[in-house]
PDB file of C-alpha atoms in Angstrom:
ATOM      1  CA  GLU A  13      -9.427 -45.237  26.955  1.00 60.00           C
ATOM      2  CA  ASN A  14     -10.952 -47.471  29.619  1.00 74.00           C
ATOM      3  CA  PHE A  15     -14.310 -48.151  28.011  1.00 81.00           C
ATOM      4  CA  SER A  16     -15.151 -51.635  26.779  1.00 88.00           C
ATOM      5  CA  VAL A  17     -17.846 -53.324  24.736  1.00 91.00           C
ATOM      6  CA  SER A  18     -18.665 -55.673  27.617  1.00 93.00           C
ATOM      7  CA  GLY A  19     -18.916 -52.713  30.003  1.00 93.00           C
ATOM      8  CA  MET A  20     -21.314 -50.854  27.693  1.00 93.00           C
ATOM      9  CA  ILE A  21     -23.442 -53.971  27.273  1.00 95.00           C
ATOM     10  CA  ALA A  22     -23.502 -54.519  31.051  1.00 95.00           C
ATOM     11  CA  ASP A  23     -24.595 -50.879  31.472  1.00 96.00           C
ATOM     12  CA  THR A  24     -27.378 -51.442  28.957  1.00 96.00           C
ATOM     13  CA  GLU A  25     -28.516 -54.537  30.845  1.00 97.00           C
ATOM     14  CA  SER A  26     -28.582 -52.554  34.091  1.00 96.00           C
ATOM     15  CA  GLY A  27     -30.673 -49.874  32.417  1.00 95.00           C
ATOM     16  CA  TYR A  28     -33.044 -52.534  31.115  1.00 94.00           C
ATOM     17  CA  HIS A  29     -33.640 -53.812  34.658  1.00 94.00           C
ATOM     18  CA  VAL A  30     -34.351 -50.303  35.940  1.00 94.00           C
ATOM     19  CA  LEU A  31     -36.739 -49.738  33.029  1.00 92.00           C
ATOM     20  CA  ARG A  32     -38.537 -53.040  33.646  1.00 91.00           C
ATOM     21  CA  SER A  33     -38.854 -52.352  37.374  1.00 93.00           C
ATOM     22  CA  ASN A  34     -40.399 -48.948  36.653  1.00 93.00           C
ATOM     23  CA  LEU A  35     -42.665 -50.070  33.804  1.00 89.00           C
ATOM     24  CA  GLY A  36     -43.602 -53.566  34.868  1.00 82.00           C
ATOM     25  CA  THR A  37     -43.634 -56.558  32.582  1.00 83.00           C
ATOM     26  CA  ASP A  38     -46.823 -55.805  30.671  1.00 88.00           C
ATOM     27  CA  ARG A  39     -45.563 -52.690  28.839  1.00 91.00           C
ATOM     28  CA  PRO A  40     -43.929 -52.996  25.412  1.00 93.00           C
ATOM     29  CA  ILE A  41     -40.282 -52.090  25.028  1.00 93.00           C
ATOM     30  CA  PHE A  42     -38.798 -50.607  21.887  1.00 96.00           C
ATOM     31  CA  VAL A  43     -35.029 -50.273  21.538  1.00 97.00           C
ATOM     32  CA  VAL A  44     -33.354 -47.543  19.481  1.00 97.00           C
ATOM     33  CA  GLY A  45     -29.681 -47.705  18.565  1.00 97.00           C
ATOM     34  CA  THR A  46     -27.755 -45.260  16.420  1.00 96.00           C
ATOM     35  CA  SER A  47     -24.343 -45.710  14.840  1.00 94.00           C
ATOM     36  CA  PHE A  48     -22.012 -47.513  17.288  1.00 91.00           C
ATOM     37  CA  ALA A  49     -24.890 -48.063  19.722  1.00 94.00           C
ATOM     38  CA  GLY A  50     -26.790 -49.900  16.981  1.00 96.00           C
ATOM     39  CA  GLY A  51     -24.279 -52.740  17.027  1.00 95.00           C
ATOM     40  CA  LEU A  52     -24.228 -52.661  20.816  1.00 95.00           C
ATOM     41  CA  ALA A  53     -28.023 -52.980  20.893  1.00 97.00           C
ATOM     42  CA  VAL A  54     -27.855 -56.123  18.757  1.00 97.00           C
ATOM     43  CA  LYS A  55     -25.067 -57.597  20.889  1.00 96.00           C
ATOM     44  CA  TRP A  56     -26.946 -56.796  24.125  1.00 97.00           C
ATOM     45  CA  LEU A  57     -30.244 -58.308  22.928  1.00 97.00           C
ATOM     46  CA  VAL A  58     -28.572 -61.551  21.869  1.00 95.00           C
ATOM     47  CA  SER A  59     -26.137 -61.765  24.797  1.00 94.00           C
ATOM     48  CA  TYR A  60     -28.893 -61.510  27.381  1.00 95.00           C
ATOM     49  CA  ASN A  61     -31.618 -63.108  25.249  1.00 94.00           C
ATOM     50  CA  ARG A  62     -33.843 -60.083  25.846  1.00 92.00           C
ATOM     51  CA  MET A  63     -37.273 -60.047  24.319  1.00 87.00           C
ATOM     52  CA  VAL A  64     -38.290 -56.603  23.117  1.00 93.00           C
ATOM     53  CA  ASN A  65     -41.136 -55.592  20.867  1.00 95.00           C
ATOM     54  CA  TYR A  66     -39.090 -53.891  18.186  1.00 97.00           C
ATOM     55  CA  LEU A  67     -35.555 -52.764  17.411  1.00 98.00           C
ATOM     56  CA  PHE A  68     -35.035 -49.501  15.517  1.00 98.00           C
ATOM     57  CA  LEU A  69     -31.537 -48.880  14.162  1.00 98.00           C
ATOM     58  CA  MET A  70     -30.287 -45.696  12.532  1.00 98.00           C
ATOM     59  CA  ALA A  71     -27.104 -45.838  10.451  1.00 97.00           C
ATOM     60  CA  PRO A  72     -25.970 -48.730  12.641  1.00 96.00           C
ATOM     61  CA  LEU A  73     -22.368 -49.791  12.859  1.00 93.00           C
ATOM     62  CA  LEU A  74     -22.823 -53.539  12.596  1.00 91.00           C
ATOM     63  CA  ASP A  75     -19.286 -54.428  11.581  1.00 86.00           C
ATOM     64  CA  PHE A  76     -17.074 -52.916  14.269  1.00 81.00           C
ATOM     65  CA  SER A  77     -13.876 -54.384  12.905  1.00 76.00           C
ATOM     66  CA  SER A  78     -14.464 -52.612   9.560  1.00 75.00           C
ATOM     67  CA  THR A  79     -14.105 -49.309  11.391  1.00 74.00           C
ATOM     68  CA  ILE A  80     -10.815 -50.421  12.878  1.00 78.00           C
ATOM     69  CA  ARG A  81      -9.648 -51.660   9.472  1.00 77.00           C
ATOM     70  CA  LYS A  82     -10.106 -48.104   8.125  1.00 76.00           C
ATOM     71  CA  THR A  83      -7.501 -46.824  10.582  1.00 78.00           C
ATOM     72  CA  GLY A  84      -4.788 -48.979   9.023  1.00 80.00           C
ATOM     73  CA  VAL A  85      -3.904 -50.704  12.305  1.00 83.00           C
ATOM     74  CA  ILE A  86      -5.079 -54.141  11.122  1.00 85.00           C
ATOM     75  CA  GLU A  87      -3.292 -56.485   8.757  1.00 86.00           C
ATOM     76  CA  LYS A  88      -3.703 -60.100   7.719  1.00 86.00           C
ATOM     77  CA  ASP A  89      -1.084 -62.577   8.808  1.00 88.00           C
ATOM     78  CA  THR A  90       0.204 -65.451   6.651  1.00 91.00           C
ATOM     79  CA  MET A  91      -2.832 -67.567   7.589  1.00 92.00           C
ATOM     80  CA  GLY A  92      -5.300 -64.817   6.617  1.00 87.00           C
ATOM     81  CA  MET A  93      -6.172 -63.906  10.207  1.00 86.00           C
ATOM     82  CA  GLU A  94      -6.542 -60.235  11.062  1.00 85.00           C
ATOM     83  CA  ARG A  95      -4.212 -58.850  13.687  1.00 86.00           C
ATOM     84  CA  LEU A  96      -2.850 -55.521  14.825  1.00 87.00           C
ATOM     85  CA  THR A  97       0.114 -54.214  12.869  1.00 89.00           C
ATOM     86  CA  PRO A  98       3.480 -54.168  14.650  1.00 91.00           C
ATOM     87  CA  SER A  99       3.365 -50.348  14.792  1.00 89.00           C
ATOM     88  CA  ALA A 100      -0.114 -50.488  16.399  1.00 88.00           C
ATOM     89  CA  VAL A 101       1.157 -52.973  18.986  1.00 90.00           C
ATOM     90  CA  GLU A 102       4.144 -50.708  19.659  1.00 93.00           C
ATOM     91  CA  LYS A 103       1.816 -47.705  20.149  1.00 90.00           C
ATOM     92  CA  LEU A 104      -0.448 -49.722  22.476  1.00 90.00           C
ATOM     93  CA  ASN A 105       2.566 -50.838  24.484  1.00 93.00           C
ATOM     94  CA  ALA A 106       3.877 -47.286  24.755  1.00 94.00           C
ATOM     95  CA  ASP A 107       0.632 -45.356  25.341  1.00 92.00           C
ATOM     96  CA  GLY A 108      -1.908 -48.012  26.342  1.00 88.00           C
ATOM     97  CA  PHE A 109      -4.344 -46.949  23.605  1.00 89.00           C
ATOM     98  CA  LEU A 110      -4.808 -46.067  19.925  1.00 86.00           C
ATOM     99  CA  VAL A 111      -6.839 -43.134  18.628  1.00 82.00           C
ATOM    100  CA  SER A 112      -9.457 -43.538  15.913  1.00 72.00           C
ATOM    101  CA  GLY A 113     -12.056 -40.933  15.048  1.00 67.00           C
ATOM    102  CA  GLY A 114     -10.984 -38.931  18.071  1.00 76.00           C
ATOM    103  CA  LYS A 115     -11.727 -41.869  20.392  1.00 77.00           C
ATOM    104  CA  LYS A 116      -9.145 -43.674  22.482  1.00 85.00           C
ATOM    105  CA  MET A 117      -9.239 -47.450  22.071  1.00 86.00           C
ATOM    106  CA  SER A 118      -7.546 -49.713  24.602  1.00 88.00           C
ATOM    107  CA  ARG A 119      -6.084 -53.136  23.855  1.00 86.00           C
ATOM    108  CA  GLU A 120      -9.061 -54.712  25.650  1.00 88.00           C
ATOM    109  CA  PHE A 121     -11.548 -52.759  23.542  1.00 88.00           C
ATOM    110  CA  LEU A 122      -9.744 -53.680  20.316  1.00 87.00           C
ATOM    111  CA  ASN A 123      -9.653 -57.350  21.337  1.00 86.00           C
ATOM    112  CA  GLU A 124     -13.392 -57.344  22.088  1.00 90.00           C
ATOM    113  CA  VAL A 125     -14.240 -55.669  18.793  1.00 87.00           C
ATOM    114  CA  MET A 126     -12.127 -58.077  16.780  1.00 84.00           C
ATOM    115  CA  MET A 127     -13.783 -61.062  18.500  1.00 85.00           C
ATOM    116  CA  MET A 128     -17.359 -59.903  17.874  1.00 87.00           C
ATOM    117  CA  ASN A 129     -19.433 -61.544  15.171  1.00 88.00           C
ATOM    118  CA  LEU A 130     -22.461 -59.313  14.776  1.00 91.00           C
ATOM    119  CA  GLU A 131     -23.487 -61.154  11.602  1.00 91.00           C
ATOM    120  CA  GLU A 132     -24.269 -64.236  13.669  1.00 92.00           C
ATOM    121  CA  ASP A 133     -25.838 -62.128  16.419  1.00 93.00           C
ATOM    122  CA  PHE A 134     -28.065 -60.336  13.899  1.00 93.00           C
ATOM    123  CA  LYS A 135     -29.285 -63.688  12.569  1.00 93.00           C
ATOM    124  CA  ARG A 136     -30.215 -64.705  16.127  1.00 92.00           C
ATOM    125  CA  LEU A 137     -32.310 -61.619  16.923  1.00 93.00           C
ATOM    126  CA  SER A 138     -35.712 -62.656  18.233  1.00 91.00           C
ATOM    127  CA  CYS A 139     -37.459 -59.368  17.456  1.00 95.00           C
ATOM    128  CA  LYS A 140     -38.280 -57.536  14.273  1.00 96.00           C
ATOM    129  CA  SER A 141     -36.049 -54.636  13.340  1.00 97.00           C
ATOM    130  CA  LEU A 142     -36.228 -51.585  11.141  1.00 98.00           C
ATOM    131  CA  ILE A 143     -33.033 -49.980   9.883  1.00 98.00           C
ATOM    132  CA  PHE A 144     -32.938 -46.385   8.659  1.00 98.00           C
ATOM    133  CA  HIS A 145     -29.773 -45.598   6.725  1.00 98.00           C
ATOM    134  CA  GLY A 146     -28.595 -42.694   4.570  1.00 97.00           C
ATOM    135  CA  THR A 147     -27.742 -43.741   1.042  1.00 97.00           C
ATOM    136  CA  ILE A 148     -24.555 -41.615   0.945  1.00 97.00           C
ATOM    137  CA  ASP A 149     -23.323 -42.291   4.483  1.00 96.00           C
ATOM    138  CA  PRO A 150     -19.514 -41.849   4.386  1.00 93.00           C
ATOM    139  CA  VAL A 151     -18.979 -43.307   7.885  1.00 89.00           C
ATOM    140  CA  VAL A 152     -21.001 -46.532   7.818  1.00 91.00           C
ATOM    141  CA  PRO A 153     -21.777 -47.638   4.267  1.00 92.00           C
ATOM    142  CA  TYR A 154     -25.453 -48.040   3.370  1.00 96.00           C
ATOM    143  CA  GLN A 155     -24.545 -51.377   1.729  1.00 94.00           C
ATOM    144  CA  ALA A 156     -23.500 -52.756   5.116  1.00 93.00           C
ATOM    145  CA  SER A 157     -27.036 -52.331   6.472  1.00 95.00           C
ATOM    146  CA  ALA A 158     -28.474 -53.825   3.288  1.00 95.00           C
ATOM    147  CA  ALA A 159     -26.264 -56.890   3.733  1.00 93.00           C
ATOM    148  CA  PHE A 160     -27.378 -57.360   7.342  1.00 93.00           C
ATOM    149  CA  VAL A 161     -31.053 -57.089   6.395  1.00 95.00           C
ATOM    150  CA  GLY A 162     -30.402 -59.904   3.929  1.00 91.00           C
ATOM    151  CA  LEU A 163     -29.236 -62.097   6.822  1.00 90.00           C
ATOM    152  CA  SER A 164     -32.411 -61.645   8.864  1.00 87.00           C
ATOM    153  CA  GLU A 165     -34.758 -63.965   6.976  1.00 86.00           C
ATOM    154  CA  GLY A 166     -37.569 -61.413   6.847  1.00 90.00           C
ATOM    155  CA  MET A 167     -37.189 -60.190  10.430  1.00 93.00           C
ATOM    156  CA  SER A 168     -35.635 -56.894   9.362  1.00 96.00           C
ATOM    157  CA  GLU A 169     -36.494 -54.126   6.940  1.00 97.00           C
ATOM    158  CA  LEU A 170     -34.272 -51.412   5.503  1.00 97.00           C
ATOM    159  CA  VAL A 171     -35.529 -47.864   4.965  1.00 98.00           C
ATOM    160  CA  PRO A 172     -33.141 -45.958   2.683  1.00 98.00           C
ATOM    161  CA  VAL A 173     -32.927 -42.251   3.411  1.00 97.00           C
ATOM    162  CA  GLU A 174     -32.039 -40.824   0.014  1.00 97.00           C
ATOM    163  CA  GLY A 175     -29.187 -38.349   0.029  1.00 96.00           C
ATOM    164  CA  ALA A 176     -28.613 -38.581   3.794  1.00 97.00           C
ATOM    165  CA  VAL A 177     -25.172 -38.869   5.334  1.00 96.00           C
ATOM    166  CA  HIS A 178     -24.305 -40.447   8.674  1.00 93.00           C
ATOM    167  CA  GLY A 179     -25.684 -37.727  10.947  1.00 78.00           C
TER     168      GLY A 179
END
């Protein structure tokens, strides 16, 4: 329950520096992100303004808050803003985390996810990307990847994998 988006992105940045120090600056770098790590890859590239040669995403989760919405712990307030339900807040206060998909999510993690705007980050990517996505993915809808490709102004391409699910 102690993991965080910022911690995972900082770990990725550390790994990038180790990779660069071992490879040098003249070797191309290709980034691969699957599912949850797909969204993290986008956030990392934009947050640190990293230049890579290509980004490959497979069934990427690019709308983290949609996953949290599926758990029923989010509601809209009178102004249309999303917030945690009172029962979710009560559970967080009692246990310090919520469980979704078998994963423990802390208040800090939930706050980070709800503050992320991967649509804007995806638009700001400075590298080309290729997204592979199963057309019958029940976890991350294929249409979500199609919508993100539409935001990229020709920098991204979607490869539908007919009949494939999330795995």
